[in-house]
Amino acid sequence: MNKSLVNRQVKRYVEANPKLKGIMGLYREIFSVQRKLSQEIPDQLPHIEGAQVSYRIEKDRLLIEADELKVDLSILKRMMRELGKALEEKGEGSLEGMSGFLAEELDDDDKLRGLVDAFLAHEDEELSRRMEGYSLDPALLYMLLHISLAPLYWKMAGTLARKADLGQVPRGTCPVCGDLPVMGFLRPEEGLRVLECSLCGTRWGFPRIMCPFCNNADHNTLKYIFADDDDSRRVYLCDKCKKYVKVSTPTSEKDEEFVIPLEDLATAHLDLAAEEKGYQRGCRTALS
């Protein structure tokens, strides 16, 4: 995904629905900062090759495990500062505490390292405990950390994903980094459901009759809803874990032309519909 593609698709979404101009402009700004600063991140050569890639997929191991991503705190702090300022300038609503966090709290390297380590290891309880040590709202801090770490994963994930067979992987978390899917799409030609990781952007095929958040495959407790005027965008609901994932069917774009984070923002009305029925978003953050 490149800047020109994002700009082109933002324009298309806004032309179709002018009310999206603000949120689409925010995503474009975030992506611009991510792409710019990602050029400063050293390329990390694949740490596993050939049969090791297949072996990890077969054994349900991540292709990037917690201790295999090297995070340069100086680059991360710069990423967080620029993205935090973009959220302040372009975001809607109050971002109380952001200025103080960026100016003061972010300089504590030991504290930040502990936060990053908990995030990378998917230790949710430890991450929540460490976020409470900051003045910034935990949900906002999580989103800022998430979008700031994403470019570091991009450097490794793309190469590894191309080496792996991800056409049909029966796991709801990303086989590359272990994060949750932001949403998915159906390939019109064969009907394959493809999920996209909210963190590293990896795409993998996932069974259509299965919840990605609890692996429930009982069709009696799985269903979907859609807006009255558009059944190409659906919300798949699971009555077992009460979570949902949105899935769209592109009409004509090639897979690489379909920008999932933008589609996620354009389908916020479906999030509201699912939440009104008592279901929760499976992925923790938007603006991935």
PDB file of N, CA and C in Angstrom, residues 7-92:
ATOM      1  N   ASN A   7      -4.471   8.057  -1.212  1.00  0.00           N
ATOM      2  CA  ASN A   7      -5.088   9.324  -1.630  1.00  0.00           C
ATOM      3  C   ASN A   7      -6.212   9.099  -2.639  1.00  0.00           C
ATOM      4  N   ARG A   8      -5.977   8.196  -3.575  1.00  0.00           N
ATOM      5  CA  ARG A   8      -6.977   7.896  -4.613  1.00  0.00           C
ATOM      6  C   ARG A   8      -8.239   7.289  -3.991  1.00  0.00           C
ATOM      7  N   GLN A   9      -8.038   6.374  -3.060  1.00  0.00           N
ATOM      8  CA  GLN A   9      -9.192   5.711  -2.456  1.00  0.00           C
ATOM      9  C   GLN A   9      -9.915   6.619  -1.467  1.00  0.00           C
ATOM     10  N   VAL A  10      -9.168   7.478  -0.771  1.00  0.00           N
ATOM     11  CA  VAL A  10      -9.821   8.456   0.104  1.00  0.00           C
ATOM     12  C   VAL A  10     -10.758   9.338  -0.717  1.00  0.00           C
ATOM     13  N   LYS A  11     -10.289   9.802  -1.847  1.00  0.00           N
ATOM     14  CA  LYS A  11     -11.107  10.648  -2.725  1.00  0.00           C
ATOM     15  C   LYS A  11     -12.371   9.908  -3.157  1.00  0.00           C
ATOM     16  N   ARG A  12     -12.225   8.630  -3.489  1.00  0.00           N
ATOM     17  CA  ARG A  12     -13.388   7.849  -3.929  1.00  0.00           C
ATOM     18  C   ARG A  12     -14.424   7.707  -2.807  1.00  0.00           C
ATOM     19  N   TYR A  13     -13.961   7.409  -1.602  1.00  0.00           N
ATOM     20  CA  TYR A  13     -14.880   7.246  -0.477  1.00  0.00           C
ATOM     21  C   TYR A  13     -15.593   8.562  -0.145  1.00  0.00           C
ATOM     22  N   VAL A  14     -14.861   9.666  -0.164  1.00  0.00           N
ATOM     23  CA  VAL A  14     -15.447  10.960   0.180  1.00  0.00           C
ATOM     24  C   VAL A  14     -16.440  11.413  -0.883  1.00  0.00           C
ATOM     25  N   GLU A  15     -16.136  11.118  -2.144  1.00  0.00           N
ATOM     26  CA  GLU A  15     -17.087  11.461  -3.211  1.00  0.00           C
ATOM     27  C   GLU A  15     -18.396  10.686  -3.031  1.00  0.00           C
ATOM     28  N   ALA A  16     -18.287   9.442  -2.568  1.00  0.00           N
ATOM     29  CA  ALA A  16     -19.478   8.620  -2.355  1.00  0.00           C
ATOM     30  C   ALA A  16     -20.239   9.047  -1.101  1.00  0.00           C
ATOM     31  N   ASN A  17     -19.508   9.557  -0.101  1.00  0.00           N
ATOM     32  CA  ASN A  17     -20.138   9.981   1.142  1.00  0.00           C
ATOM     33  C   ASN A  17     -19.343  11.143   1.742  1.00  0.00           C
ATOM     34  N   PRO A  18     -19.723  12.393   1.437  1.00  0.00           N
ATOM     35  CA  PRO A  18     -18.981  13.576   1.914  1.00  0.00           C
ATOM     36  C   PRO A  18     -18.833  13.653   3.430  1.00  0.00           C
ATOM     37  N   LYS A  19     -19.720  12.968   4.179  1.00  0.00           N
ATOM     38  CA  LYS A  19     -19.624  12.992   5.631  1.00  0.00           C
ATOM     39  C   LYS A  19     -18.354  12.312   6.142  1.00  0.00           C
ATOM     40  N   LEU A  20     -17.692  11.547   5.281  1.00  0.00           N
ATOM     41  CA  LEU A  20     -16.480  10.840   5.682  1.00  0.00           C
ATOM     42  C   LEU A  20     -15.223  11.694   5.543  1.00  0.00           C
ATOM     43  N   LYS A  21     -15.363  12.912   5.075  1.00  0.00           N
ATOM     44  CA  LYS A  21     -14.194  13.743   4.765  1.00  0.00           C
ATOM     45  C   LYS A  21     -13.252  13.890   5.959  1.00  0.00           C
ATOM     46  N   GLY A  22     -13.799  14.150   7.149  1.00  0.00           N
ATOM     47  CA  GLY A  22     -12.967  14.367   8.320  1.00  0.00           C
ATOM     48  C   GLY A  22     -12.172  13.150   8.729  1.00  0.00           C
ATOM     49  N   ILE A  23     -12.836  12.013   8.884  1.00  0.00           N
ATOM     50  CA  ILE A  23     -12.161  10.799   9.352  1.00  0.00           C
ATOM     51  C   ILE A  23     -11.221  10.251   8.287  1.00  0.00           C
ATOM     52  N   MET A  24     -11.588  10.395   7.015  1.00  0.00           N
ATOM     53  CA  MET A  24     -10.701   9.941   5.946  1.00  0.00           C
ATOM     54  C   MET A  24      -9.441  10.822   5.882  1.00  0.00           C
ATOM     55  N   GLY A  25      -9.618  12.117   6.117  1.00  0.00           N
ATOM     56  CA  GLY A  25      -8.472  13.010   6.139  1.00  0.00           C
ATOM     57  C   GLY A  25      -7.534  12.687   7.286  1.00  0.00           C
ATOM     58  N   LEU A  26      -8.094  12.283   8.423  1.00  0.00           N
ATOM     59  CA  LEU A  26      -7.268  11.893   9.570  1.00  0.00           C
ATOM     60  C   LEU A  26      -6.454  10.648   9.241  1.00  0.00           C
ATOM     61  N   TYR A  27      -7.118   9.650   8.632  1.00  0.00           N
ATOM     62  CA  TYR A  27      -6.370   8.438   8.281  1.00  0.00           C
ATOM     63  C   TYR A  27      -5.256   8.759   7.282  1.00  0.00           C
ATOM     64  N   ARG A  28      -5.551   9.596   6.307  1.00  0.00           N
ATOM     65  CA  ARG A  28      -4.542   9.954   5.304  1.00  0.00           C
ATOM     66  C   ARG A  28      -3.330  10.612   5.969  1.00  0.00           C
ATOM     67  N   GLU A  29      -3.584  11.460   6.966  1.00  0.00           N
ATOM     68  CA  GLU A  29      -2.493  12.120   7.682  1.00  0.00           C
ATOM     69  C   GLU A  29      -1.682  11.104   8.485  1.00  0.00           C
ATOM     70  N   ILE A  30      -2.370  10.187   9.154  1.00  0.00           N
ATOM     71  CA  ILE A  30      -1.681   9.145   9.935  1.00  0.00           C
ATOM     72  C   ILE A  30      -0.818   8.281   9.028  1.00  0.00           C
ATOM     73  N   PHE A  31      -1.393   7.867   7.916  1.00  0.00           N
ATOM     74  CA  PHE A  31      -0.641   7.014   6.995  1.00  0.00           C
ATOM     75  C   PHE A  31       0.563   7.754   6.425  1.00  0.00           C
ATOM     76  N   SER A  32       0.413   9.029   6.156  1.00  0.00           N
ATOM     77  CA  SER A  32       1.509   9.826   5.623  1.00  0.00           C
ATOM     78  C   SER A  32       2.676   9.875   6.604  1.00  0.00           C
ATOM     79  N   VAL A  33       2.372  10.071   7.897  1.00  0.00           N
ATOM     80  CA  VAL A  33       3.418  10.083   8.917  1.00  0.00           C
ATOM     81  C   VAL A  33       4.065   8.702   9.032  1.00  0.00           C
ATOM     82  N   GLN A  34       3.239   7.669   9.041  1.00  0.00           N
ATOM     83  CA  GLN A  34       3.781   6.305   9.142  1.00  0.00           C
ATOM     84  C   GLN A  34       4.727   5.994   7.991  1.00  0.00           C
ATOM     85  N   ARG A  35       4.332   6.313   6.780  1.00  0.00           N
ATOM     86  CA  ARG A  35       5.161   6.032   5.605  1.00  0.00           C
ATOM     87  C   ARG A  35       6.451   6.847   5.629  1.00  0.00           C
ATOM     88  N   LYS A  36       6.344   8.120   6.008  1.00  0.00           N
ATOM     89  CA  LYS A  36       7.526   8.987   6.040  1.00  0.00           C
ATOM     90  C   LYS A  36       8.563   8.474   7.037  1.00  0.00           C
ATOM     91  N   LEU A  37       8.131   8.203   8.266  1.00  0.00           N
ATOM     92  CA  LEU A  37       9.077   7.791   9.296  1.00  0.00           C
ATOM     93  C   LEU A  37       9.510   6.337   9.146  1.00  0.00           C
ATOM     94  N   SER A  38       8.724   5.539   8.428  1.00  0.00           N
ATOM     95  CA  SER A  38       9.131   4.144   8.212  1.00  0.00           C
ATOM     96  C   SER A  38      10.411   4.058   7.393  1.00  0.00           C
ATOM     97  N   GLN A  39      10.716   5.135   6.644  1.00  0.00           N
ATOM     98  CA  GLN A  39      11.951   5.142   5.860  1.00  0.00           C
ATOM     99  C   GLN A  39      13.178   5.187   6.766  1.00  0.00           C
ATOM    100  N   GLU A  40      13.001   5.597   8.009  1.00  0.00           N
ATOM    101  CA  GLU A  40      14.116   5.668   8.950  1.00  0.00           C
ATOM    102  C   GLU A  40      14.325   4.363   9.706  1.00  0.00           C
ATOM    103  N   ILE A  41      13.396   3.436   9.566  1.00  0.00           N
ATOM    104  CA  ILE A  41      13.513   2.158  10.269  1.00  0.00           C
ATOM    105  C   ILE A  41      14.407   1.225   9.456  1.00  0.00           C
ATOM    106  N   PRO A  42      15.480   0.718  10.046  1.00  0.00           N
ATOM    107  CA  PRO A  42      16.375  -0.180   9.297  1.00  0.00           C
ATOM    108  C   PRO A  42      15.628  -1.417   8.813  1.00  0.00           C
ATOM    109  N   ASP A  43      15.938  -1.842   7.590  1.00  0.00           N
ATOM    110  CA  ASP A  43      15.361  -3.088   7.089  1.00  0.00           C
ATOM    111  C   ASP A  43      15.834  -4.244   7.956  1.00  0.00           C
ATOM    112  N   GLN A  44      14.899  -5.119   8.312  1.00  0.00           N
ATOM    113  CA  GLN A  44      15.249  -6.292   9.105  1.00  0.00           C
ATOM    114  C   GLN A  44      15.105  -7.527   8.217  1.00  0.00           C
ATOM    115  N   LEU A  45      16.216  -8.173   7.955  1.00  0.00           N
ATOM    116  CA  LEU A  45      16.194  -9.362   7.106  1.00  0.00           C
ATOM    117  C   LEU A  45      15.373 -10.460   7.764  1.00  0.00           C
ATOM    118  N   PRO A  46      14.697 -11.271   6.968  1.00  0.00           N
ATOM    119  CA  PRO A  46      13.904 -12.359   7.548  1.00  0.00           C
ATOM    120  C   PRO A  46      14.758 -13.250   8.456  1.00  0.00           C
ATOM    121  N   HIS A  47      14.260 -13.496   9.646  1.00  0.00           N
ATOM    122  CA  HIS A  47      14.995 -14.306  10.619  1.00  0.00           C
ATOM    123  C   HIS A  47      14.716 -15.794  10.449  1.00  0.00           C
ATOM    124  N   ILE A  48      13.739 -16.132   9.616  1.00  0.00           N
ATOM    125  CA  ILE A  48      13.460 -17.539   9.298  1.00  0.00           C
ATOM    126  C   ILE A  48      13.290 -17.668   7.790  1.00  0.00           C
ATOM    127  N   GLU A  49      13.643 -18.803   7.270  1.00  0.00           N
ATOM    128  CA  GLU A  49      13.590 -19.027   5.824  1.00  0.00           C
ATOM    129  C   GLU A  49      12.936 -20.374   5.513  1.00  0.00           C
ATOM    130  N   GLY A  50      12.508 -20.526   4.261  1.00  0.00           N
ATOM    131  CA  GLY A  50      12.066 -21.800   3.708  1.00  0.00           C
ATOM    132  C   GLY A  50      11.202 -22.649   4.608  1.00  0.00           C
ATOM    133  N   ALA A  51      11.749 -23.821   4.971  1.00  0.00           N
ATOM    134  CA  ALA A  51      10.986 -24.807   5.735  1.00  0.00           C
ATOM    135  C   ALA A  51      10.605 -24.293   7.115  1.00  0.00           C
ATOM    136  N   GLN A  52      11.391 -23.378   7.670  1.00  0.00           N
ATOM    137  CA  GLN A  52      11.066 -22.840   8.989  1.00  0.00           C
ATOM    138  C   GLN A  52       9.760 -22.047   8.959  1.00  0.00           C
ATOM    139  N   VAL A  53       9.516 -21.370   7.841  1.00  0.00           N
ATOM    140  CA  VAL A  53       8.276 -20.619   7.694  1.00  0.00           C
ATOM    141  C   VAL A  53       7.085 -21.574   7.718  1.00  0.00           C
ATOM    142  N   SER A  54       7.155 -22.610   6.889  1.00  0.00           N
ATOM    143  CA  SER A  54       6.076 -23.604   6.825  1.00  0.00           C
ATOM    144  C   SER A  54       5.900 -24.320   8.155  1.00  0.00           C
ATOM    145  N   TYR A  55       7.021 -24.600   8.827  1.00  0.00           N
ATOM    146  CA  TYR A  55       6.978 -25.303  10.113  1.00  0.00           C
ATOM    147  C   TYR A  55       6.220 -24.484  11.149  1.00  0.00           C
ATOM    148  N   ARG A  56       6.493 -23.206  11.203  1.00  0.00           N
ATOM    149  CA  ARG A  56       5.814 -22.360  12.196  1.00  0.00           C
ATOM    150  C   ARG A  56       4.318 -22.270  11.921  1.00  0.00           C
ATOM    151  N   ILE A  57       3.959 -22.140  10.649  1.00  0.00           N
ATOM    152  CA  ILE A  57       2.533 -22.094  10.307  1.00  0.00           C
ATOM    153  C   ILE A  57       1.866 -23.404  10.705  1.00  0.00           C
ATOM    154  N   GLU A  58       2.531 -24.507  10.407  1.00  0.00           N
ATOM    155  CA  GLU A  58       1.993 -25.835  10.707  1.00  0.00           C
ATOM    156  C   GLU A  58       1.817 -26.040  12.208  1.00  0.00           C
ATOM    157  N   LYS A  59       2.759 -25.518  12.999  1.00  0.00           N
ATOM    158  CA  LYS A  59       2.732 -25.696  14.452  1.00  0.00           C
ATOM    159  C   LYS A  59       1.987 -24.565  15.163  1.00  0.00           C
ATOM    160  N   ASP A  60       1.327 -23.706  14.390  1.00  0.00           N
ATOM    161  CA  ASP A  60       0.543 -22.602  14.948  1.00  0.00           C
ATOM    162  C   ASP A  60       1.406 -21.629  15.738  1.00  0.00           C
ATOM    163  N   ARG A  61       2.635 -21.433  15.259  1.00  0.00           N
ATOM    164  CA  ARG A  61       3.541 -20.451  15.857  1.00  0.00           C
ATOM    165  C   ARG A  61       3.558 -19.196  14.983  1.00  0.00           C
ATOM    166  N   LEU A  62       3.813 -18.066  15.600  1.00  0.00           N
ATOM    167  CA  LEU A  62       3.882 -16.811  14.858  1.00  0.00           C
ATOM    168  C   LEU A  62       5.160 -16.729  14.036  1.00  0.00           C
ATOM    169  N   LEU A  63       5.077 -16.063  12.895  1.00  0.00           N
ATOM    170  CA  LEU A  63       6.285 -15.858  12.084  1.00  0.00           C
ATOM    171  C   LEU A  63       7.158 -14.755  12.670  1.00  0.00           C
ATOM    172  N   ILE A  64       6.556 -13.841  13.436  1.00  0.00           N
ATOM    173  CA  ILE A  64       7.318 -12.849  14.188  1.00  0.00           C
ATOM    174  C   ILE A  64       6.918 -13.003  15.648  1.00  0.00           C
ATOM    175  N   GLU A  65       7.787 -13.586  16.453  1.00  0.00           N
ATOM    176  CA  GLU A  65       7.488 -13.763  17.866  1.00  0.00           C
ATOM    177  C   GLU A  65       7.996 -12.552  18.655  1.00  0.00           C
ATOM    178  N   ALA A  66       7.558 -12.451  19.900  1.00  0.00           N
ATOM    179  CA  ALA A  66       7.753 -11.231  20.686  1.00  0.00           C
ATOM    180  C   ALA A  66       9.193 -10.738  20.734  1.00  0.00           C
ATOM    181  N   ASP A  67      10.149 -11.655  20.840  1.00  0.00           N
ATOM    182  CA  ASP A  67      11.554 -11.252  20.986  1.00  0.00           C
ATOM    183  C   ASP A  67      12.280 -11.092  19.651  1.00  0.00           C
ATOM    184  N   GLU A  68      11.539 -11.189  18.549  1.00  0.00           N
ATOM    185  CA  GLU A  68      12.174 -11.136  17.229  1.00  0.00           C
ATOM    186  C   GLU A  68      11.998  -9.790  16.530  1.00  0.00           C
ATOM    187  N   LEU A  69      11.258  -8.894  17.133  1.00  0.00           N
ATOM    188  CA  LEU A  69      11.110  -7.553  16.576  1.00  0.00           C
ATOM    189  C   LEU A  69      11.954  -6.588  17.401  1.00  0.00           C
ATOM    190  N   LYS A  70      12.909  -5.971  16.762  1.00  0.00           N
ATOM    191  CA  LYS A  70      13.794  -5.036  17.455  1.00  0.00           C
ATOM    192  C   LYS A  70      13.204  -3.628  17.360  1.00  0.00           C
ATOM    193  N   VAL A  71      12.858  -3.074  18.502  1.00  0.00           N
ATOM    194  CA  VAL A  71      12.223  -1.757  18.551  1.00  0.00           C
ATOM    195  C   VAL A  71      13.225  -0.712  19.021  1.00  0.00           C
ATOM    196  N   ASP A  72      13.551   0.223  18.154  1.00  0.00           N
ATOM    197  CA  ASP A  72      14.409   1.350  18.489  1.00  0.00           C
ATOM    198  C   ASP A  72      13.531   2.420  19.146  1.00  0.00           C
ATOM    199  N   LEU A  73      13.723   2.639  20.442  1.00  0.00           N
ATOM    200  CA  LEU A  73      12.855   3.558  21.169  1.00  0.00           C
ATOM    201  C   LEU A  73      12.934   4.988  20.641  1.00  0.00           C
ATOM    202  N   SER A  74      14.091   5.387  20.129  1.00  0.00           N
ATOM    203  CA  SER A  74      14.209   6.758  19.621  1.00  0.00           C
ATOM    204  C   SER A  74      13.305   6.957  18.409  1.00  0.00           C
ATOM    205  N   ILE A  75      13.248   5.955  17.523  1.00  0.00           N
ATOM    206  CA  ILE A  75      12.365   6.034  16.358  1.00  0.00           C
ATOM    207  C   ILE A  75      10.909   5.937  16.790  1.00  0.00           C
ATOM    208  N   LEU A  76      10.641   5.036  17.735  1.00  0.00           N
ATOM    209  CA  LEU A  76       9.265   4.872  18.213  1.00  0.00           C
ATOM    210  C   LEU A  76       8.750   6.160  18.853  1.00  0.00           C
ATOM    211  N   LYS A  77       9.560   6.804  19.655  1.00  0.00           N
ATOM    212  CA  LYS A  77       9.128   8.048  20.309  1.00  0.00           C
ATOM    213  C   LYS A  77       8.855   9.134  19.274  1.00  0.00           C
ATOM    214  N   ARG A  78       9.670   9.210  18.262  1.00  0.00           N
ATOM    215  CA  ARG A  78       9.418  10.206  17.216  1.00  0.00           C
ATOM    216  C   ARG A  78       8.111   9.881  16.491  1.00  0.00           C
ATOM    217  N   MET A  79       7.884   8.601  16.232  1.00  0.00           N
ATOM    218  CA  MET A  79       6.642   8.178  15.589  1.00  0.00           C
ATOM    219  C   MET A  79       5.440   8.569  16.458  1.00  0.00           C
ATOM    220  N   MET A  80       5.535   8.296  17.760  1.00  0.00           N
ATOM    221  CA  MET A  80       4.421   8.585  18.663  1.00  0.00           C
ATOM    222  C   MET A  80       4.174  10.084  18.765  1.00  0.00           C
ATOM    223  N   ARG A  81       5.245  10.882  18.768  1.00  0.00           N
ATOM    224  CA  ARG A  81       5.080  12.324  18.862  1.00  0.00           C
ATOM    225  C   ARG A  81       4.380  12.886  17.616  1.00  0.00           C
ATOM    226  N   GLU A  82       4.844  12.465  16.448  1.00  0.00           N
ATOM    227  CA  GLU A  82       4.250  13.009  15.217  1.00  0.00           C
ATOM    228  C   GLU A  82       2.823  12.515  15.022  1.00  0.00           C
ATOM    229  N   LEU A  83       2.565  11.260  15.366  1.00  0.00           N
ATOM    230  CA  LEU A  83       1.206  10.738  15.221  1.00  0.00           C
ATOM    231  C   LEU A  83       0.289  11.344  16.278  1.00  0.00           C
ATOM    232  N   GLY A  84       0.823  11.574  17.485  1.00  0.00           N
ATOM    233  CA  GLY A  84       0.031  12.212  18.525  1.00  0.00           C
ATOM    234  C   GLY A  84      -0.380  13.620  18.121  1.00  0.00           C
ATOM    235  N   LYS A  85       0.545  14.351  17.511  1.00  0.00           N
ATOM    236  CA  LYS A  85       0.230  15.705  17.038  1.00  0.00           C
ATOM    237  C   LYS A  85      -0.796  15.657  15.904  1.00  0.00           C
ATOM    238  N   ALA A  86      -0.681  14.655  15.038  1.00  0.00           N
ATOM    239  CA  ALA A  86      -1.660  14.523  13.952  1.00  0.00           C
ATOM    240  C   ALA A  86      -3.055  14.261  14.514  1.00  0.00           C
ATOM    241  N   LEU A  87      -3.141  13.436  15.551  1.00  0.00           N
ATOM    242  CA  LEU A  87      -4.436  13.169  16.179  1.00  0.00           C
ATOM    243  C   LEU A  87      -4.997  14.433  16.812  1.00  0.00           C
ATOM    244  N   GLU A  88      -4.125  15.220  17.420  1.00  0.00           N
ATOM    245  CA  GLU A  88      -4.571  16.478  18.029  1.00  0.00           C
ATOM    246  C   GLU A  88      -5.089  17.462  16.989  1.00  0.00           C
ATOM    247  N   GLU A  89      -4.366  17.563  15.863  1.00  0.00           N
ATOM    248  CA  GLU A  89      -4.702  18.558  14.853  1.00  0.00           C
ATOM    249  C   GLU A  89      -5.867  18.146  13.966  1.00  0.00           C
ATOM    250  N   LYS A  90      -5.923  16.878  13.628  1.00  0.00           N
ATOM    251  CA  LYS A  90      -6.920  16.411  12.660  1.00  0.00           C
ATOM    252  C   LYS A  90      -8.085  15.656  13.281  1.00  0.00           C
ATOM    253  N   GLY A  91      -7.896  15.179  14.506  1.00  0.00           N
ATOM    254  CA  GLY A  91      -8.932  14.372  15.132  1.00  0.00           C
ATOM    255  C   GLY A  91     -10.106  15.206  15.598  1.00  0.00           C
ATOM    256  N   GLU A  92     -11.222  14.529  15.806  1.00  0.00           N
ATOM    257  CA  GLU A  92     -12.427  15.186  16.294  1.00  0.00           C
ATOM    258  C   GLU A  92     -12.622  14.832  17.761  1.00  0.00           C
TER     259      GLU A  92
END
